[in-house]
PDB file of C-alpha atoms in Angstrom:
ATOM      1  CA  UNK X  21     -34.327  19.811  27.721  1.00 51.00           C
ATOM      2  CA  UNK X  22     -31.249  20.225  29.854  1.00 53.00           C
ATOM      3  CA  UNK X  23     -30.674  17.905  33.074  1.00 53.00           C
ATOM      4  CA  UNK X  24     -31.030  19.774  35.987  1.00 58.00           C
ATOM      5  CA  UNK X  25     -29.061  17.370  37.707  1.00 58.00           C
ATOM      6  CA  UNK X  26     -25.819  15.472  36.877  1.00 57.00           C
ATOM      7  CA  UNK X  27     -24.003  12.541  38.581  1.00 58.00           C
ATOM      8  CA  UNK X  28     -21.074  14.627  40.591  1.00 62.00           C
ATOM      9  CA  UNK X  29     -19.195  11.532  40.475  1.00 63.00           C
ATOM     10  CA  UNK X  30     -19.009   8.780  37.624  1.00 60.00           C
ATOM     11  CA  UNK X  31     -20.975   5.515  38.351  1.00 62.00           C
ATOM     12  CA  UNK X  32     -19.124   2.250  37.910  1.00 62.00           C
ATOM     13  CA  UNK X  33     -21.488   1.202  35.067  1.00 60.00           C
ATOM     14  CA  UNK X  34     -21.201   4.618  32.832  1.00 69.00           C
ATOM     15  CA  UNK X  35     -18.167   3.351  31.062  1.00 76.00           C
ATOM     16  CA  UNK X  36     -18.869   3.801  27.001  1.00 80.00           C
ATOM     17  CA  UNK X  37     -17.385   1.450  24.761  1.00 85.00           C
ATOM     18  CA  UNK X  38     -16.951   2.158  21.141  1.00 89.00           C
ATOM     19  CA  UNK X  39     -15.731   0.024  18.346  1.00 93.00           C
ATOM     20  CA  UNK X  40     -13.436   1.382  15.741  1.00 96.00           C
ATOM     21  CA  UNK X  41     -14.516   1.820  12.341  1.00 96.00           C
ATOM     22  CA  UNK X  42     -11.027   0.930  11.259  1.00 96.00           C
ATOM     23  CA  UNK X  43      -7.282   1.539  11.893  1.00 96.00           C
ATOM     24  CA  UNK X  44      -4.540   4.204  10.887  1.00 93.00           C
ATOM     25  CA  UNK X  45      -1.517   3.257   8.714  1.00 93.00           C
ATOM     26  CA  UNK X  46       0.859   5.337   8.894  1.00 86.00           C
ATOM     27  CA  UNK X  47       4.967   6.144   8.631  1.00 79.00           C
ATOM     28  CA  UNK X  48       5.138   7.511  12.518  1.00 66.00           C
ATOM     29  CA  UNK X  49       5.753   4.203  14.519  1.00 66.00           C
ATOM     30  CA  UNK X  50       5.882   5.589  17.656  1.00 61.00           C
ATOM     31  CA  UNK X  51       4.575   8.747  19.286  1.00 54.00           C
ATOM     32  CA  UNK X  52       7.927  10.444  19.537  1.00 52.00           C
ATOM     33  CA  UNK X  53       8.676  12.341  16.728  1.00 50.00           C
ATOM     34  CA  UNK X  54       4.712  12.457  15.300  1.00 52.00           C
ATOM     35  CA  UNK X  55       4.033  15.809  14.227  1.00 52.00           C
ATOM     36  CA  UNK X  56       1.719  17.778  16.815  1.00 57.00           C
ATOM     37  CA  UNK X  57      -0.584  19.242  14.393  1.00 57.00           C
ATOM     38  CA  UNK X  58      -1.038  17.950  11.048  1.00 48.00           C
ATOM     39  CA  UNK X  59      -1.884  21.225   9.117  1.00 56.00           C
ATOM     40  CA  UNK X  60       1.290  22.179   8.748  1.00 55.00           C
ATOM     41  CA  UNK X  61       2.749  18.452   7.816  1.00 65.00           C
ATOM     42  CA  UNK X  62       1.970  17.985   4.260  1.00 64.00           C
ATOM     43  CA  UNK X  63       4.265  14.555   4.065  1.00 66.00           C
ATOM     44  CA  UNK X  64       2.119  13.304   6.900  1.00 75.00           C
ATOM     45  CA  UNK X  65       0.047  10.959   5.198  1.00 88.00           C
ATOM     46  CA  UNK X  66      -1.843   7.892   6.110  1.00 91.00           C
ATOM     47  CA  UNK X  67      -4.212   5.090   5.035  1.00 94.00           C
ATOM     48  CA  UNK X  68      -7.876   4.354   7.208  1.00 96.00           C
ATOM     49  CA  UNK X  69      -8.066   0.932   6.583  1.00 96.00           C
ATOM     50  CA  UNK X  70     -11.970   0.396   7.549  1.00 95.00           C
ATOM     51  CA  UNK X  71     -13.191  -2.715   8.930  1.00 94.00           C
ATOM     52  CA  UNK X  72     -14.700  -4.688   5.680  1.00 94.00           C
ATOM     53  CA  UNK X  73     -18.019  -5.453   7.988  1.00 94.00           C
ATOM     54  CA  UNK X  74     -18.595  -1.947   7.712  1.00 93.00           C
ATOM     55  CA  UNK X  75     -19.476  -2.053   3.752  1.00 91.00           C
ATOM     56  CA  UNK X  76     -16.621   0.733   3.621  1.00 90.00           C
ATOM     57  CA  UNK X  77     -17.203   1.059  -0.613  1.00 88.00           C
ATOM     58  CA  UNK X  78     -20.751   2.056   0.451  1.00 93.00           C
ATOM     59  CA  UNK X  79     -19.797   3.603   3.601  1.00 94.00           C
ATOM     60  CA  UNK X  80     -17.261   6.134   1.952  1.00 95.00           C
ATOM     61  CA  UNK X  81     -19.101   6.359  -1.239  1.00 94.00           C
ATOM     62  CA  UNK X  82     -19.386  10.593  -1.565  1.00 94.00           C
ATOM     63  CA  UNK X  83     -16.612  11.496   0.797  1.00 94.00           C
ATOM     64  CA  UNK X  84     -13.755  12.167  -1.935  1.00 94.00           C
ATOM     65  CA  UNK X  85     -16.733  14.820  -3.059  1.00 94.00           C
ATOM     66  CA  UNK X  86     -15.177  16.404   0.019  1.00 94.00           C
ATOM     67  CA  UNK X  87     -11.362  18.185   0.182  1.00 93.00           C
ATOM     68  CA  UNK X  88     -11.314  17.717   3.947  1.00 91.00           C
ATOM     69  CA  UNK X  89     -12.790  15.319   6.625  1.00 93.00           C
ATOM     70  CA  UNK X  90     -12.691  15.527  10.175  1.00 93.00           C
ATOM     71  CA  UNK X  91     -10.718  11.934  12.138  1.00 94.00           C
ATOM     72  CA  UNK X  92     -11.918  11.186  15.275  1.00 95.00           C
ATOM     73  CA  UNK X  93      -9.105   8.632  17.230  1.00 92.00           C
ATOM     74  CA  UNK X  94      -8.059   7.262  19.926  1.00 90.00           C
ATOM     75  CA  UNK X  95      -4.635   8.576  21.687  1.00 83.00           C
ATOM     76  CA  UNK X  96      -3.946   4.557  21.875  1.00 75.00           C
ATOM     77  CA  UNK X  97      -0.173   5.816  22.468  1.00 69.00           C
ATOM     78  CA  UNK X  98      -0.980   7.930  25.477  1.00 69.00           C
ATOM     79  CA  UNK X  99       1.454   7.166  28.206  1.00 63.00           C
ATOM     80  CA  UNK X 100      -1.461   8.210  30.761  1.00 63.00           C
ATOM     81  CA  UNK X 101      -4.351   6.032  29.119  1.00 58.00           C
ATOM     82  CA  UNK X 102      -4.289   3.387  32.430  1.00 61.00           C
ATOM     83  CA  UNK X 103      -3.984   6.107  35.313  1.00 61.00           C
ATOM     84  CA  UNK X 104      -6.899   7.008  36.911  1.00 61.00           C
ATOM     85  CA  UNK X 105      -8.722  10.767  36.728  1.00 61.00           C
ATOM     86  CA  UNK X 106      -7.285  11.468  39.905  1.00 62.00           C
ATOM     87  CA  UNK X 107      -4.147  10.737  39.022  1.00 69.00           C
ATOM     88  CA  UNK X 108      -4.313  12.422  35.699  1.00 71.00           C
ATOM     89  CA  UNK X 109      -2.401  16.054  35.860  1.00 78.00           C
ATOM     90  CA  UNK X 110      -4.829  18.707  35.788  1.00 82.00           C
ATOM     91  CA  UNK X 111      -2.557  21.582  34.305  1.00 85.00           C
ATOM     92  CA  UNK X 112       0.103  20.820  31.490  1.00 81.00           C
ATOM     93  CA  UNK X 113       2.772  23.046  29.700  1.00 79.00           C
ATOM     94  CA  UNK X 114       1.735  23.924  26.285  1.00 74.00           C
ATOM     95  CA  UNK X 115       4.508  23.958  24.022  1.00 71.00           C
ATOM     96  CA  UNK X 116       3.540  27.666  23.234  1.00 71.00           C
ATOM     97  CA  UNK X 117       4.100  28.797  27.110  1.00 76.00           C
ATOM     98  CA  UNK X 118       7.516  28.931  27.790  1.00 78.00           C
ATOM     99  CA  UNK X 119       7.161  26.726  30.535  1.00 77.00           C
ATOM    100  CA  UNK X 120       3.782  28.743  31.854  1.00 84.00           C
ATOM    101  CA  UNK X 121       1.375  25.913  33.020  1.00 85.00           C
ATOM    102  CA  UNK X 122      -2.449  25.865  31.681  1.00 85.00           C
ATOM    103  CA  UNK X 123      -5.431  23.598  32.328  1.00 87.00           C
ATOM    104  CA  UNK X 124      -5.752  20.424  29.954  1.00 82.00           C
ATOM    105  CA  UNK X 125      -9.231  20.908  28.526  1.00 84.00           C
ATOM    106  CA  UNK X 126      -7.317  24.907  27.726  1.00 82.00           C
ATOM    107  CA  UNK X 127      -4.768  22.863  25.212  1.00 79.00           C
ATOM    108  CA  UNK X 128      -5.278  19.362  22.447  1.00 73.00           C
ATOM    109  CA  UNK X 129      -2.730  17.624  24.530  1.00 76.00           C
ATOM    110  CA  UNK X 130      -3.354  14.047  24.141  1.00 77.00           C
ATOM    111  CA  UNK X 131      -2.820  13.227  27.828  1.00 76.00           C
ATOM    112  CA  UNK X 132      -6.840  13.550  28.804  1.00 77.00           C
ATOM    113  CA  UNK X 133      -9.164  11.907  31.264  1.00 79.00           C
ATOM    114  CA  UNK X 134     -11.001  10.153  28.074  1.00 80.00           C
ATOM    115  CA  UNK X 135      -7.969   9.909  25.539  1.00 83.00           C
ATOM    116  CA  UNK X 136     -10.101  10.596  22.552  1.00 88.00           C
ATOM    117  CA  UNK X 137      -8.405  12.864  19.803  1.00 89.00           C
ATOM    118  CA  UNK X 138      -9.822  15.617  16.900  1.00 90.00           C
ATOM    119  CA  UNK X 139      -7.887  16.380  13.846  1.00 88.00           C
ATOM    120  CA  UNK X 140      -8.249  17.488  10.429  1.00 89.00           C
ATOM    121  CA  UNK X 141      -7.072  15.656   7.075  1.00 91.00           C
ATOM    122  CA  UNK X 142      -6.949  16.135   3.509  1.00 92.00           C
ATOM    123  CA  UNK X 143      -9.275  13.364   1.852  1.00 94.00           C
ATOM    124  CA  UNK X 144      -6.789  11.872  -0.937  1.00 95.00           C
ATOM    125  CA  UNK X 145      -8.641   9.125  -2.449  1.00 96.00           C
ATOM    126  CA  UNK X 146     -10.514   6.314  -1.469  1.00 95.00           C
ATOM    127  CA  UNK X 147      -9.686   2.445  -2.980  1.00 94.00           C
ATOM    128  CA  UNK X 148     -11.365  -0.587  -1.593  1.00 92.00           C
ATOM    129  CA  UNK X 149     -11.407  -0.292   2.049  1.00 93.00           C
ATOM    130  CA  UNK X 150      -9.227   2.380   2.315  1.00 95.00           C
ATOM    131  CA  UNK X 151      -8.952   6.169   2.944  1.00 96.00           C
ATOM    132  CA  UNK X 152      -6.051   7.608   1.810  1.00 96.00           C
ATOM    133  CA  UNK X 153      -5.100  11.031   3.950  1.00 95.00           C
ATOM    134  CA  UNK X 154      -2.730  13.424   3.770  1.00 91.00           C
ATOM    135  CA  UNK X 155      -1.485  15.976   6.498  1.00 87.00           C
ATOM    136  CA  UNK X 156      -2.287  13.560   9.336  1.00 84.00           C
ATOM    137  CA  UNK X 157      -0.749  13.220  12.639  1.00 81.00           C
ATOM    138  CA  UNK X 158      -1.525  10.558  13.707  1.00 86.00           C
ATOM    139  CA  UNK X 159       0.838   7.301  14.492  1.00 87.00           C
ATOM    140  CA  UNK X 160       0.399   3.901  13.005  1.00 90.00           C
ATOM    141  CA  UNK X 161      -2.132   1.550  14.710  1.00 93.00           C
ATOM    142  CA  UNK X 162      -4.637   4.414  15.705  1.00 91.00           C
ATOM    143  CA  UNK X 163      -8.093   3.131  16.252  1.00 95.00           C
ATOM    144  CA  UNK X 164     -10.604   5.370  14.670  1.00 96.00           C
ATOM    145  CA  UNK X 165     -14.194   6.057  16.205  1.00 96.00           C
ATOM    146  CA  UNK X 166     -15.343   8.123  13.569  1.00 96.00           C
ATOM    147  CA  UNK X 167     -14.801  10.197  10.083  1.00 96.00           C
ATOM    148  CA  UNK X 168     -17.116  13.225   8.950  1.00 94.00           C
ATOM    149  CA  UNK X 169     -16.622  15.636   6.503  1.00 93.00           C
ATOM    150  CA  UNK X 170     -15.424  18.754   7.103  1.00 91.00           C
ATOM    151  CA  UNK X 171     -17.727  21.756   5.680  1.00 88.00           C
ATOM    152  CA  UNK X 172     -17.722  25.785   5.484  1.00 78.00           C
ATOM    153  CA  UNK X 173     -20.130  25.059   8.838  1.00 78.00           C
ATOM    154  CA  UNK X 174     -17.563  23.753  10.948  1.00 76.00           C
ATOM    155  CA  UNK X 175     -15.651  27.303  10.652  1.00 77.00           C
ATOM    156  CA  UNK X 176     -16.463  30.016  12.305  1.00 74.00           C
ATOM    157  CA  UNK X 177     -16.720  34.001  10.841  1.00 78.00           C
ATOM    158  CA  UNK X 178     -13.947  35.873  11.456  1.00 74.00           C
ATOM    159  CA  UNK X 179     -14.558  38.260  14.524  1.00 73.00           C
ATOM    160  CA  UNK X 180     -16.842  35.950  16.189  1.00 75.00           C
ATOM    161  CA  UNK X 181     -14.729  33.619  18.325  1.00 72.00           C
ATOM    162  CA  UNK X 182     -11.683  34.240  20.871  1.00 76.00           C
ATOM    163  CA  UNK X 183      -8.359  32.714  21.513  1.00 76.00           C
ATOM    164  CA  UNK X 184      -5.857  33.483  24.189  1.00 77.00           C
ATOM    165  CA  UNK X 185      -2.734  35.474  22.925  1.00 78.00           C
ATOM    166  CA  UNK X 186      -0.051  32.441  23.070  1.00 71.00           C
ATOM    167  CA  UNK X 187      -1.860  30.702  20.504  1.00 66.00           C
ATOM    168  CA  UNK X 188      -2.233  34.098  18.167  1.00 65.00           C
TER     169      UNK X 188
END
């Protein structure tokens, strides 16, 4: 059932906390120089090591089953991360605009309201407590919220989605 009526401003006690499942390891020290998109970074790898309360052997046991999984982070990097919504820009300049300004939730820049991040990796292996990765982007002391594997279900059919020309 949908909510017919939302909050039109957030309430001081609405603030989600999550705990991180575990932490990136990675070559990229600092956020400069981290590839944007990991795809098309094949060196980019990194190492999930999960938090051992976690049960991780259990926990992970079946994902290698999978060629890809999907990280979900936080931009713990962003520059932003303490201002305020307010203060937060609400248009950015892609890197695929020349310059032409669009609005954030239009691009995956990291600097975001709620600096959570989406990308894809290639599951390598998994030892102990770890998740090896491989075409990650991410930089080295990410907290991750979340892994799930990525499935034929997460793509959609050719034809039946849209994107604007600059990112064609």
């Amino acid at each position: 059932q949908l909510m017919t009526s939302a909050p039109s401003v957030p309430r001081e006690d609405s603030v989600v906390h999550y705990n991180p499942i575990g932490y990136i390891k990675s070559a990229f020290k600092q956020r400069n120089g981290t590839p944007r998109q990991g795809a098309y970074v094949p060196c980019g790898k990194a190492r999930l090591e999960m938090r051992p309360d976690l049960n991780p052997s259990a926990a992970l046991d079946g994902l290698t089953e999978f060629s890809h999984c999907w990280v979900i982070f936080v931009f713990h990097a962003n520059t932003n991360a303490h201002k305020s919504s307010a203060a937060m820009k609400a248009k950015v300049k892609a890197p695929r605009l020349q310059g032409k300004s669009v609005g954030l939730f239009a691009t995956r820049t990291p600097h975001r309201p709620c600096n959570i991040g989406l990308s894809v990796a290639v599951i390598d292996k998994v030892v102990g407590n770890s998740l090896y990765l491989s075409r990650m982007d991410l930089v080295d002391g990410t907290p991750v919220l979340d892994i799930k594997p990525y499935t034929p279900h997460d793509s959609l059919p050719p034809d039946t989605y849209t994107v604007p020309d600059w990112l064609e």
